Amino acid sequence: MPGRTFRCGERFNEALKIAYDRLVNKTGVKASFLIQLDPLHGDSSTINEGLIGAVRRDMISLDNPSFEKFRLKLEADEAEEILKHVRGGHELYKQLVKDFLNEYSEAGSAAATAI
Amino acid sequence: MHSRRRAGLSGLARWADAFSKASLGGYLRRLECGSIKASAREINDPVWSTISLSPFESLFIDSPLFQRLRRIRQLGVVHWVYPGALHTRFEHSIGTLHQVQQLIDSINRSAPGSINIEYTTLLRFAALCHDLGHGSTSHVSEKALSRRSEVSSILLEFGQKEKIERPALAEVVAYFLIGSPAFIQLFQYARAACSSITPGPDSIEQVKNIVVGRIVDPKMPLLQELISGPFDADKLDYMQRDAFMAGVPAITDVPRLVRKVRAVAVSEAQLPKRFTTTIESTSGTYTLFGLAQSGARTLDELLIARVMLFDKIYRHHKVRSLEGMVCRLYDALCECYKGAKYEVPYIFSDDILLDLQTVLRDGRFDDSHPSFAVALELSSKLKQRDTYVRAFAFGKHFPELQHDESARIGMDRFIGDVEGDIEDNISQAIAEEVKKVARLLKQRPLLKKFKDTSLRSYIWIDPPSKTDHGKKVAHALLIGENSEIFRYSDHSVEVPNWSQGYLSKKDIGFIYCPEELKELVFLATEKLLAEKYSVSALNSAKVHFKVDKVSISEKREELRTKRFYNKLAHSLRPTPPRLLAIDAKDTCEAVLSKLYGHSPPISNPGEKQIYPLTADRIIRWLGQFENNADITSALTLIQSIQLVGRLSYVTAVKNFIERNRKFESATIVPLGDARDSGSTVAYLVGDLGLNISSLTQALDDRQPLIFVDDFIGSGEQASDIVRSWFSKSAGVQNHEGPRMELSPSQQNKLRERPVSFVFASGWTSGAARLKTECSDLQFFVETDIGINEDSVPSIDSVADIPAEFKERCRSIGKQLLQSTNRSWPVQRYEERALGYGNKGLLVTFPFNTPTQTLTCIWSEGAYNGFRWMPLLPRRKKK
């Protein structure tokens, strides 16, 4: 969904970590990387570098002035085309995205309730 | 010290124990018998001047395990580019000790007693130990080994076990070396031998934790970050030292940064929120370290300096080339090493790596393995500084990719594949193409001089960096005048991201290889990218590497004649040499100017990019012809294409009226229905100020009528329209539904007034047929054509078009029609191969191109199995 924005903060990292853990535990996928959030700062080098890679690959853009939000630039057809070639099959990635979005929106609702 | 049975993390741990024991054995015996005396010393350092060491530290530094670091260069291969950068992990480790002392002093000056003597000695000891795990060439061997699945799986196992996200090989090895029995013995001997203050008895576990970045003391949760953190001693030393030794200006004000470091005691409630999720609740206060707010600018400098160091030193293209060669050398060494592969970097020092001839034959390496000779070859090349060169550049930000979606996606896939290519499949695929190219160009003897017959060892693909440059520094805390705490990343949002963005955009990927293979690798990569990733003609990338354009062009042409590119779609094949000539571009520009105003149909309304006619599109269309002679003919041909547009429509009607005054007040009526081109023509003829109306409305008054259309061919379609009005349709095949019929009264009204049919262009025979058909219906009309066959250009009217080229156009047209109209009778393909009527017209209209025009100009379809891109696409009929 091009134009959709995300805030790359703790909520984002935690949602991604949960989705990743669920994928690994549920499907038994042997990932070649780990996502482990920094215990003090709550971020992850794997996630950070993934985002940097996505910026470099023109899939997302970081928004001025805070650069904390990023905007999806990938069109649906481009995403489908990329998914055709991913290792492990596109279903795996679609599930990962689904889990991530569920977690991300749940975390958002919880934060909103807390406020 | 190697064994075939060792595997996995436990194998690495056991090997570290053995390595430590082998390194320290003699030294421990000397310590045990008291032949080594502990004494404090002062070392002169080129960067920080005098550095003081305690007796304990002196004893530790003198141990062979630490002395080993003298033979490991801090920057791996950088000294081959910056000759002064010969410094080693040895002086860097001592420099880190010095810097951590500076940080401690500064903290204690601002908040006396914050870091006590036990933690001071611990941090100094950790500084000395933090790089103990490096193998030869430092991060270069680490990078080479981490690409091997047997090593990456060990690192993953360590990460899972210790909950560390991305442990580096050197960190893991250091972790196990520090915990090894021999090391612990060294620690105990050294403590016993020193009467002065030494690290506490628990220091071994604490140093292990610090090396892998774990919290040492929950009451001081950022203590370990003084060794590895946002403004750590490691960084403060290596950034200054690397810049100084390489002779590159350093812009970080390290003394000021150090002076601005502060400690602040906070209650549990004052801890940053995230910290409270990790740190157990205890009584009392917590001590945090940060920078005084007034020192935030020094962190900006740190980030900017880091950008400069990456740009100028660490990611210098020649440094990356040398790193690639060393990685390939490690690949070869690992292949023929009999033990666990992670041991290889710990066998040699940097210098011995360049002189393997004798050292390799000690039984640990299989000298009958093919990789053995490759290792010797690469070592020798490095020693002679016979380095790999750039043969190709790639990245996502080249201008050509911005308007080509499939190429953009293809490049994205390529970068992703390269990054995940642990098996080296892409290098292998390029190597296979290189062999093909060499065979076709009769250059196979060139390949025989290389020891690795697969050629993989000579191709190194280095993708653009995605290193996280700013985040770690962004973790820093700033401390305000009233001890309030906030994050540097909130205070200075731009700099960490600016520095990251600068490097992300600037850093591009390269493919390196030996100079002799450069052109072959270029041609092979170009083909691979086109074939597998739909990426072609990255002309702007060529400024990043040097290939001889003339030589490449000649080789391409030779490959073309040998059908090397035949499996590629035409648009992905290299531009033929004929189209690189100056006159080709000039001709295309002239054609473009002549056809100005042409607006092709949009085949897919959802498409993001609507391609108007451009010089590039003309070049690409011409490039579909297979040889230079045909391209020359096609260049001549397209200069004759005529755009019959607004002026032609208006002129045709105006001239007709001037000759036939009774039509001065005529109503203009589009011939056919709303879906036909007559509607557009009628609208444009409205420039003459005449009324425009539909046929049924026009029949309500008594004005003469002028039916208009852009073209009349055989007259069949126009006749069918007229017959329909009079309910006499002969049943001409009509793809677009039934034609309009008139009522008897409307038919009479039509017959009772002057009526004319004016076509902007067409054939007089067609107009004559229409007139006859109308007469047969008792409908007497005038017909006129603005530009008739004497003036409409065709393939036969263009001078210097050889018969062979006309036949080529016929063959292409036939194949295109066959691929798009599969149910036609066979004869029809022949009849329309040069356009409807086989007259090969060279005419187009502003919004469409008639079927009478040469088929290969307007038709899509497949030619020789590949998609044909039309020059002037035609709207598809439903």
PDB file of C-alpha atoms in Angstrom, chain B residues 107-324:
ATOM      1  CA  ILE B 107      33.046  11.192  34.634  1.00  0.00           C
ATOM      2  CA  ASN B 108      34.694  11.218  38.030  1.00  0.00           C
ATOM      3  CA  ARG B 109      35.591  14.899  37.665  1.00  0.00           C
ATOM      4  CA  SER B 110      31.954  15.778  37.115  1.00  0.00           C
ATOM      5  CA  ALA B 111      30.613  13.327  39.706  1.00  0.00           C
ATOM      6  CA  PRO B 112      33.424  12.203  42.001  1.00  0.00           C
ATOM      7  CA  GLY B 113      33.506   8.525  42.822  1.00  0.00           C
ATOM      8  CA  SER B 114      31.035   7.508  40.156  1.00  0.00           C
ATOM      9  CA  ILE B 115      33.360   4.871  38.755  1.00  0.00           C
ATOM     10  CA  ASN B 116      35.382   3.273  41.528  1.00  0.00           C
ATOM     11  CA  ILE B 117      38.821   1.739  41.266  1.00  0.00           C
ATOM     12  CA  GLU B 118      37.459  -1.806  40.770  1.00  0.00           C
ATOM     13  CA  TYR B 119      35.426  -0.748  37.772  1.00  0.00           C
ATOM     14  CA  THR B 120      38.307   1.375  36.497  1.00  0.00           C
ATOM     15  CA  THR B 121      40.651  -1.610  36.421  1.00  0.00           C
ATOM     16  CA  LEU B 122      37.887  -3.758  34.977  1.00  0.00           C
ATOM     17  CA  LEU B 123      37.206  -1.338  32.112  1.00  0.00           C
ATOM     18  CA  ARG B 124      40.929  -0.937  31.389  1.00  0.00           C
ATOM     19  CA  PHE B 125      41.312  -4.702  31.294  1.00  0.00           C
ATOM     20  CA  ALA B 126      38.244  -5.031  29.048  1.00  0.00           C
ATOM     21  CA  ALA B 127      39.710  -2.416  26.708  1.00  0.00           C
ATOM     22  CA  LEU B 128      42.842  -4.535  26.327  1.00  0.00           C
ATOM     23  CA  CYS B 129      40.787  -7.681  25.766  1.00  0.00           C
ATOM     24  CA  HIS B 130      38.096  -6.386  23.430  1.00  0.00           C
ATOM     25  CA  ASP B 131      39.951  -7.221  20.189  1.00  0.00           C
ATOM     26  CA  LEU B 132      41.707 -10.404  21.325  1.00  0.00           C
ATOM     27  CA  GLY B 133      39.533 -12.506  19.055  1.00  0.00           C
ATOM     28  CA  HIS B 134      40.593 -10.909  15.768  1.00  0.00           C
ATOM     29  CA  GLY B 135      42.195 -13.099  13.150  1.00  0.00           C
ATOM     30  CA  SER B 136      44.585 -11.958  10.433  1.00  0.00           C
ATOM     31  CA  THR B 137      43.476  -8.916   8.417  1.00  0.00           C
ATOM     32  CA  SER B 138      40.907  -8.125  11.135  1.00  0.00           C
ATOM     33  CA  HIS B 139      37.411  -7.579   9.774  1.00  0.00           C
ATOM     34  CA  VAL B 140      38.365  -8.798   6.312  1.00  0.00           C
ATOM     35  CA  SER B 141      38.891 -12.387   7.421  1.00  0.00           C
ATOM     36  CA  GLU B 142      35.829 -12.047   9.619  1.00  0.00           C
ATOM     37  CA  LYS B 143      33.799 -11.045   6.564  1.00  0.00           C
ATOM     38  CA  ALA B 144      35.246 -13.898   4.494  1.00  0.00           C
ATOM     39  CA  LEU B 145      34.609 -16.525   7.157  1.00  0.00           C
ATOM     40  CA  SER B 146      31.130 -15.285   8.059  1.00  0.00           C
ATOM     41  CA  ARG B 147      30.028 -15.993   4.476  1.00  0.00           C
ATOM     42  CA  ARG B 148      30.675 -19.680   5.013  1.00  0.00           C
ATOM     43  CA  SER B 149      27.682 -21.598   6.281  1.00  0.00           C
ATOM     44  CA  GLU B 150      29.700 -23.603   8.824  1.00  0.00           C
ATOM     45  CA  VAL B 151      30.808 -20.340  10.455  1.00  0.00           C
ATOM     46  CA  SER B 152      27.577 -18.381  10.118  1.00  0.00           C
ATOM     47  CA  SER B 153      25.676 -21.259  11.747  1.00  0.00           C
ATOM     48  CA  ILE B 154      28.061 -21.155  14.716  1.00  0.00           C
ATOM     49  CA  LEU B 155      27.522 -17.403  15.077  1.00  0.00           C
ATOM     50  CA  LEU B 156      23.771 -17.931  14.926  1.00  0.00           C
ATOM     51  CA  GLU B 157      24.011 -20.650  17.570  1.00  0.00           C
ATOM     52  CA  PHE B 158      26.010 -18.324  19.822  1.00  0.00           C
ATOM     53  CA  GLY B 159      23.489 -15.522  19.278  1.00  0.00           C
ATOM     54  CA  GLN B 160      20.561 -17.758  20.143  1.00  0.00           C
ATOM     55  CA  LYS B 161      22.270 -19.140  23.221  1.00  0.00           C
ATOM     56  CA  GLU B 162      23.550 -15.850  24.595  1.00  0.00           C
ATOM     57  CA  LYS B 163      20.678 -13.682  23.296  1.00  0.00           C
ATOM     58  CA  ILE B 164      22.982 -11.518  21.235  1.00  0.00           C
ATOM     59  CA  GLU B 165      21.596 -10.399  17.926  1.00  0.00           C
ATOM     60  CA  ARG B 166      24.572 -10.277  15.621  1.00  0.00           C
ATOM     61  CA  PRO B 167      27.731 -11.570  17.233  1.00  0.00           C
ATOM     62  CA  ALA B 168      30.861 -11.090  15.143  1.00  0.00           C
ATOM     63  CA  LEU B 169      33.367 -13.928  14.833  1.00  0.00           C
ATOM     64  CA  ALA B 170      36.086 -11.889  16.577  1.00  0.00           C
ATOM     65  CA  GLU B 171      33.744 -11.186  19.511  1.00  0.00           C
ATOM     66  CA  VAL B 172      32.794 -14.838  19.883  1.00  0.00           C
ATOM     67  CA  VAL B 173      36.412 -15.964  19.699  1.00  0.00           C
ATOM     68  CA  ALA B 174      37.411 -13.273  22.244  1.00  0.00           C
ATOM     69  CA  TYR B 175      34.566 -14.413  24.489  1.00  0.00           C
ATOM     70  CA  PHE B 176      35.871 -17.987  24.507  1.00  0.00           C
ATOM     71  CA  LEU B 177      39.551 -17.040  24.685  1.00  0.00           C
ATOM     72  CA  ILE B 178      38.893 -14.918  27.783  1.00  0.00           C
ATOM     73  CA  GLY B 179      36.989 -17.799  29.366  1.00  0.00           C
ATOM     74  CA  SER B 180      39.621 -20.393  28.460  1.00  0.00           C
ATOM     75  CA  PRO B 181      41.483 -22.182  31.293  1.00  0.00           C
ATOM     76  CA  ALA B 182      44.868 -20.895  30.097  1.00  0.00           C
ATOM     77  CA  PHE B 183      43.626 -17.318  30.043  1.00  0.00           C
ATOM     78  CA  ILE B 184      42.105 -17.640  33.499  1.00  0.00           C
ATOM     79  CA  GLN B 185      45.415 -19.002  34.689  1.00  0.00           C
ATOM     80  CA  LEU B 186      47.193 -16.020  33.155  1.00  0.00           C
ATOM     81  CA  PHE B 187      44.762 -13.705  34.907  1.00  0.00           C
ATOM     82  CA  GLN B 188      45.319 -15.400  38.240  1.00  0.00           C
ATOM     83  CA  TYR B 189      49.106 -15.451  37.904  1.00  0.00           C
ATOM     84  CA  ALA B 190      49.144 -11.815  36.883  1.00  0.00           C
ATOM     85  CA  ARG B 191      46.973 -10.821  39.831  1.00  0.00           C
ATOM     86  CA  ALA B 192      49.161 -12.766  42.218  1.00  0.00           C
ATOM     87  CA  ALA B 193      52.328 -11.285  40.773  1.00  0.00           C
ATOM     88  CA  CYS B 194      51.161  -7.688  41.183  1.00  0.00           C
ATOM     89  CA  SER B 195      51.115  -5.930  44.476  1.00  0.00           C
ATOM     90  CA  SER B 196      49.358  -2.939  42.951  1.00  0.00           C
ATOM     91  CA  ILE B 197      45.643  -2.761  42.239  1.00  0.00           C
ATOM     92  CA  THR B 198      44.391  -5.367  39.799  1.00  0.00           C
ATOM     93  CA  PRO B 199      40.989  -6.271  38.370  1.00  0.00           C
ATOM     94  CA  GLY B 200      38.770  -8.109  40.849  1.00  0.00           C
ATOM     95  CA  PRO B 201      38.393 -11.886  40.946  1.00  0.00           C
ATOM     96  CA  ASP B 202      35.086 -11.748  39.024  1.00  0.00           C
ATOM     97  CA  SER B 203      36.596  -9.818  36.181  1.00  0.00           C
ATOM     98  CA  ILE B 204      36.781 -12.704  33.732  1.00  0.00           C
ATOM     99  CA  GLU B 205      33.001 -13.098  33.503  1.00  0.00           C
ATOM    100  CA  GLN B 206      32.517  -9.335  33.506  1.00  0.00           C
ATOM    101  CA  VAL B 207      35.002  -8.818  30.666  1.00  0.00           C
ATOM    102  CA  LYS B 208      33.331 -11.583  28.684  1.00  0.00           C
ATOM    103  CA  ASN B 209      30.029  -9.741  29.114  1.00  0.00           C
ATOM    104  CA  ILE B 210      31.534  -6.408  28.151  1.00  0.00           C
ATOM    105  CA  VAL B 211      33.076  -7.890  24.983  1.00  0.00           C
ATOM    106  CA  VAL B 212      29.650  -9.030  23.770  1.00  0.00           C
ATOM    107  CA  GLY B 213      27.906  -5.860  25.000  1.00  0.00           C
ATOM    108  CA  ARG B 214      25.942  -7.219  27.955  1.00  0.00           C
ATOM    109  CA  ILE B 215      25.023  -5.300  31.097  1.00  0.00           C
ATOM    110  CA  VAL B 216      27.651  -5.784  33.801  1.00  0.00           C
ATOM    111  CA  ASP B 217      26.046  -3.934  36.697  1.00  0.00           C
ATOM    112  CA  PRO B 218      22.295  -3.158  36.734  1.00  0.00           C
ATOM    113  CA  LYS B 219      22.980  -0.179  38.995  1.00  0.00           C
ATOM    114  CA  MET B 220      25.249   1.186  36.286  1.00  0.00           C
ATOM    115  CA  PRO B 221      23.460  -0.072  33.170  1.00  0.00           C
ATOM    116  CA  LEU B 222      25.592   1.871  30.689  1.00  0.00           C
ATOM    117  CA  LEU B 223      28.980   0.920  32.108  1.00  0.00           C
ATOM    118  CA  GLN B 224      29.784  -1.565  29.303  1.00  0.00           C
ATOM    119  CA  GLU B 225      28.947   1.129  26.742  1.00  0.00           C
ATOM    120  CA  LEU B 226      32.137   2.930  27.681  1.00  0.00           C
ATOM    121  CA  ILE B 227      33.865   0.141  25.725  1.00  0.00           C
ATOM    122  CA  SER B 228      31.238  -0.377  23.020  1.00  0.00           C
ATOM    123  CA  GLY B 229      28.475   2.222  22.882  1.00  0.00           C
ATOM    124  CA  PRO B 230      27.528   5.584  21.405  1.00  0.00           C
ATOM    125  CA  PHE B 231      30.735   7.396  22.424  1.00  0.00           C
ATOM    126  CA  ASP B 232      32.893   4.474  23.454  1.00  0.00           C
ATOM    127  CA  ALA B 233      36.618   4.280  23.996  1.00  0.00           C
ATOM    128  CA  ASP B 234      36.944   1.900  21.043  1.00  0.00           C
ATOM    129  CA  LYS B 235      35.471   4.434  18.622  1.00  0.00           C
ATOM    130  CA  LEU B 236      37.291   7.397  20.125  1.00  0.00           C
ATOM    131  CA  ASP B 237      40.573   5.620  19.546  1.00  0.00           C
ATOM    132  CA  TYR B 238      40.066   4.004  16.168  1.00  0.00           C
ATOM    133  CA  MET B 239      38.537   7.027  14.492  1.00  0.00           C
ATOM    134  CA  GLN B 240      41.428   9.271  15.463  1.00  0.00           C
ATOM    135  CA  ARG B 241      44.042   6.596  14.919  1.00  0.00           C
ATOM    136  CA  ASP B 242      42.733   5.441  11.526  1.00  0.00           C
ATOM    137  CA  ALA B 243      42.510   9.003  10.258  1.00  0.00           C
ATOM    138  CA  PHE B 244      45.911   9.971  11.662  1.00  0.00           C
ATOM    139  CA  MET B 245      47.727   6.917  10.314  1.00  0.00           C
ATOM    140  CA  ALA B 246      46.039   7.114   6.913  1.00  0.00           C
ATOM    141  CA  GLY B 247      46.839  10.807   6.688  1.00  0.00           C
ATOM    142  CA  VAL B 248      43.219  11.839   6.407  1.00  0.00           C
ATOM    143  CA  PRO B 249      41.959  14.853   8.390  1.00  0.00           C
ATOM    144  CA  ALA B 250      39.954  13.945  11.497  1.00  0.00           C
ATOM    145  CA  ILE B 251      37.202  16.320  12.424  1.00  0.00           C
ATOM    146  CA  THR B 252      36.090  14.979  15.803  1.00  0.00           C
ATOM    147  CA  ASP B 253      37.095  17.040  18.801  1.00  0.00           C
ATOM    148  CA  VAL B 254      37.829  14.017  21.005  1.00  0.00           C
ATOM    149  CA  PRO B 255      39.217  15.948  24.018  1.00  0.00           C
ATOM    150  CA  ARG B 256      36.110  18.128  24.120  1.00  0.00           C
ATOM    151  CA  LEU B 257      33.799  15.143  23.756  1.00  0.00           C
ATOM    152  CA  VAL B 258      35.601  13.388  26.612  1.00  0.00           C
ATOM    153  CA  ARG B 259      35.379  16.494  28.793  1.00  0.00           C
ATOM    154  CA  LYS B 260      31.634  16.638  28.232  1.00  0.00           C
ATOM    155  CA  VAL B 261      30.946  13.103  29.487  1.00  0.00           C
ATOM    156  CA  ARG B 262      28.868  13.137  32.641  1.00  0.00           C
ATOM    157  CA  ALA B 263      27.442  10.742  35.215  1.00  0.00           C
ATOM    158  CA  VAL B 264      24.076  11.339  36.775  1.00  0.00           C
ATOM    159  CA  ALA B 265      22.439   9.493  39.644  1.00  0.00           C
ATOM    160  CA  VAL B 266      18.762   8.856  39.071  1.00  0.00           C
ATOM    161  CA  SER B 267      15.971   7.176  40.949  1.00  0.00           C
ATOM    162  CA  GLU B 268      14.058   4.259  39.487  1.00  0.00           C
ATOM    163  CA  ALA B 269      11.301   6.652  38.436  1.00  0.00           C
ATOM    164  CA  GLN B 270      13.774   8.783  36.495  1.00  0.00           C
ATOM    165  CA  LEU B 271      15.172   5.918  34.435  1.00  0.00           C
ATOM    166  CA  PRO B 272      14.332   6.035  30.739  1.00  0.00           C
ATOM    167  CA  LYS B 273      11.177   3.980  30.219  1.00  0.00           C
ATOM    168  CA  ARG B 274      12.829   1.313  28.139  1.00  0.00           C
ATOM    169  CA  PHE B 275      15.498   0.716  30.818  1.00  0.00           C
ATOM    170  CA  THR B 276      12.839  -0.208  33.347  1.00  0.00           C
ATOM    171  CA  THR B 277      11.750  -3.177  31.221  1.00  0.00           C
ATOM    172  CA  THR B 278      15.225  -4.689  31.451  1.00  0.00           C
ATOM    173  CA  ILE B 279      16.706  -3.670  34.796  1.00  0.00           C
ATOM    174  CA  GLU B 280      15.553  -5.360  37.975  1.00  0.00           C
ATOM    175  CA  SER B 281      14.117  -3.114  40.623  1.00  0.00           C
ATOM    176  CA  THR B 282      16.530  -2.458  43.490  1.00  0.00           C
ATOM    177  CA  SER B 283      16.784   0.073  46.223  1.00  0.00           C
ATOM    178  CA  GLY B 284      18.895   3.194  45.876  1.00  0.00           C
ATOM    179  CA  THR B 285      19.855   5.165  42.796  1.00  0.00           C
ATOM    180  CA  TYR B 286      21.164   4.223  39.395  1.00  0.00           C
ATOM    181  CA  THR B 287      24.101   5.848  37.669  1.00  0.00           C
ATOM    182  CA  LEU B 288      23.752   6.733  33.996  1.00  0.00           C
ATOM    183  CA  PHE B 289      26.397   8.119  31.686  1.00  0.00           C
ATOM    184  CA  GLY B 290      25.763  10.685  29.025  1.00  0.00           C
ATOM    185  CA  LEU B 291      27.053  13.857  27.486  1.00  0.00           C
ATOM    186  CA  ALA B 292      26.415  17.306  28.839  1.00  0.00           C
ATOM    187  CA  GLN B 293      23.861  18.933  26.597  1.00  0.00           C
ATOM    188  CA  SER B 294      26.429  21.528  25.622  1.00  0.00           C
ATOM    189  CA  GLY B 295      28.558  18.722  24.172  1.00  0.00           C
ATOM    190  CA  ALA B 296      25.902  17.361  21.821  1.00  0.00           C
ATOM    191  CA  ARG B 297      27.682  18.925  18.893  1.00  0.00           C
ATOM    192  CA  THR B 298      30.678  16.667  19.428  1.00  0.00           C
ATOM    193  CA  LEU B 299      28.388  13.712  18.727  1.00  0.00           C
ATOM    194  CA  ASP B 300      27.381  15.385  15.470  1.00  0.00           C
ATOM    195  CA  GLU B 301      31.072  15.636  14.666  1.00  0.00           C
ATOM    196  CA  LEU B 302      31.552  12.008  15.566  1.00  0.00           C
ATOM    197  CA  LEU B 303      28.890  10.977  13.072  1.00  0.00           C
ATOM    198  CA  ILE B 304      30.135  13.261  10.345  1.00  0.00           C
ATOM    199  CA  ALA B 305      33.710  12.088  10.900  1.00  0.00           C
ATOM    200  CA  ARG B 306      32.513   8.515  10.646  1.00  0.00           C
ATOM    201  CA  VAL B 307      30.842   9.288   7.330  1.00  0.00           C
ATOM    202  CA  MET B 308      34.091  10.759   6.031  1.00  0.00           C
ATOM    203  CA  LEU B 309      36.106   7.778   7.207  1.00  0.00           C
ATOM    204  CA  PHE B 310      33.725   5.364   5.531  1.00  0.00           C
ATOM    205  CA  ASP B 311      33.646   7.367   2.366  1.00  0.00           C
ATOM    206  CA  LYS B 312      37.379   7.997   2.146  1.00  0.00           C
ATOM    207  CA  ILE B 313      38.940   4.945   3.752  1.00  0.00           C
ATOM    208  CA  TYR B 314      36.766   2.012   4.715  1.00  0.00           C
ATOM    209  CA  ARG B 315      34.643   2.016   1.523  1.00  0.00           C
ATOM    210  CA  HIS B 316      37.335   3.292  -0.856  1.00  0.00           C
ATOM    211  CA  HIS B 317      36.850   1.345  -4.072  1.00  0.00           C
ATOM    212  CA  LYS B 318      40.393   0.002  -4.047  1.00  0.00           C
ATOM    213  CA  VAL B 319      40.106  -1.038  -0.408  1.00  0.00           C
ATOM    214  CA  ARG B 320      36.952  -2.945  -1.330  1.00  0.00           C
ATOM    215  CA  SER B 321      38.784  -4.566  -4.232  1.00  0.00           C
ATOM    216  CA  LEU B 322      41.628  -5.711  -1.966  1.00  0.00           C
ATOM    217  CA  GLU B 323      39.171  -6.948   0.627  1.00  0.00           C
ATOM    218  CA  GLY B 324      37.494  -8.974  -2.100  1.00  0.00           C
TER     219      GLY B 324
END
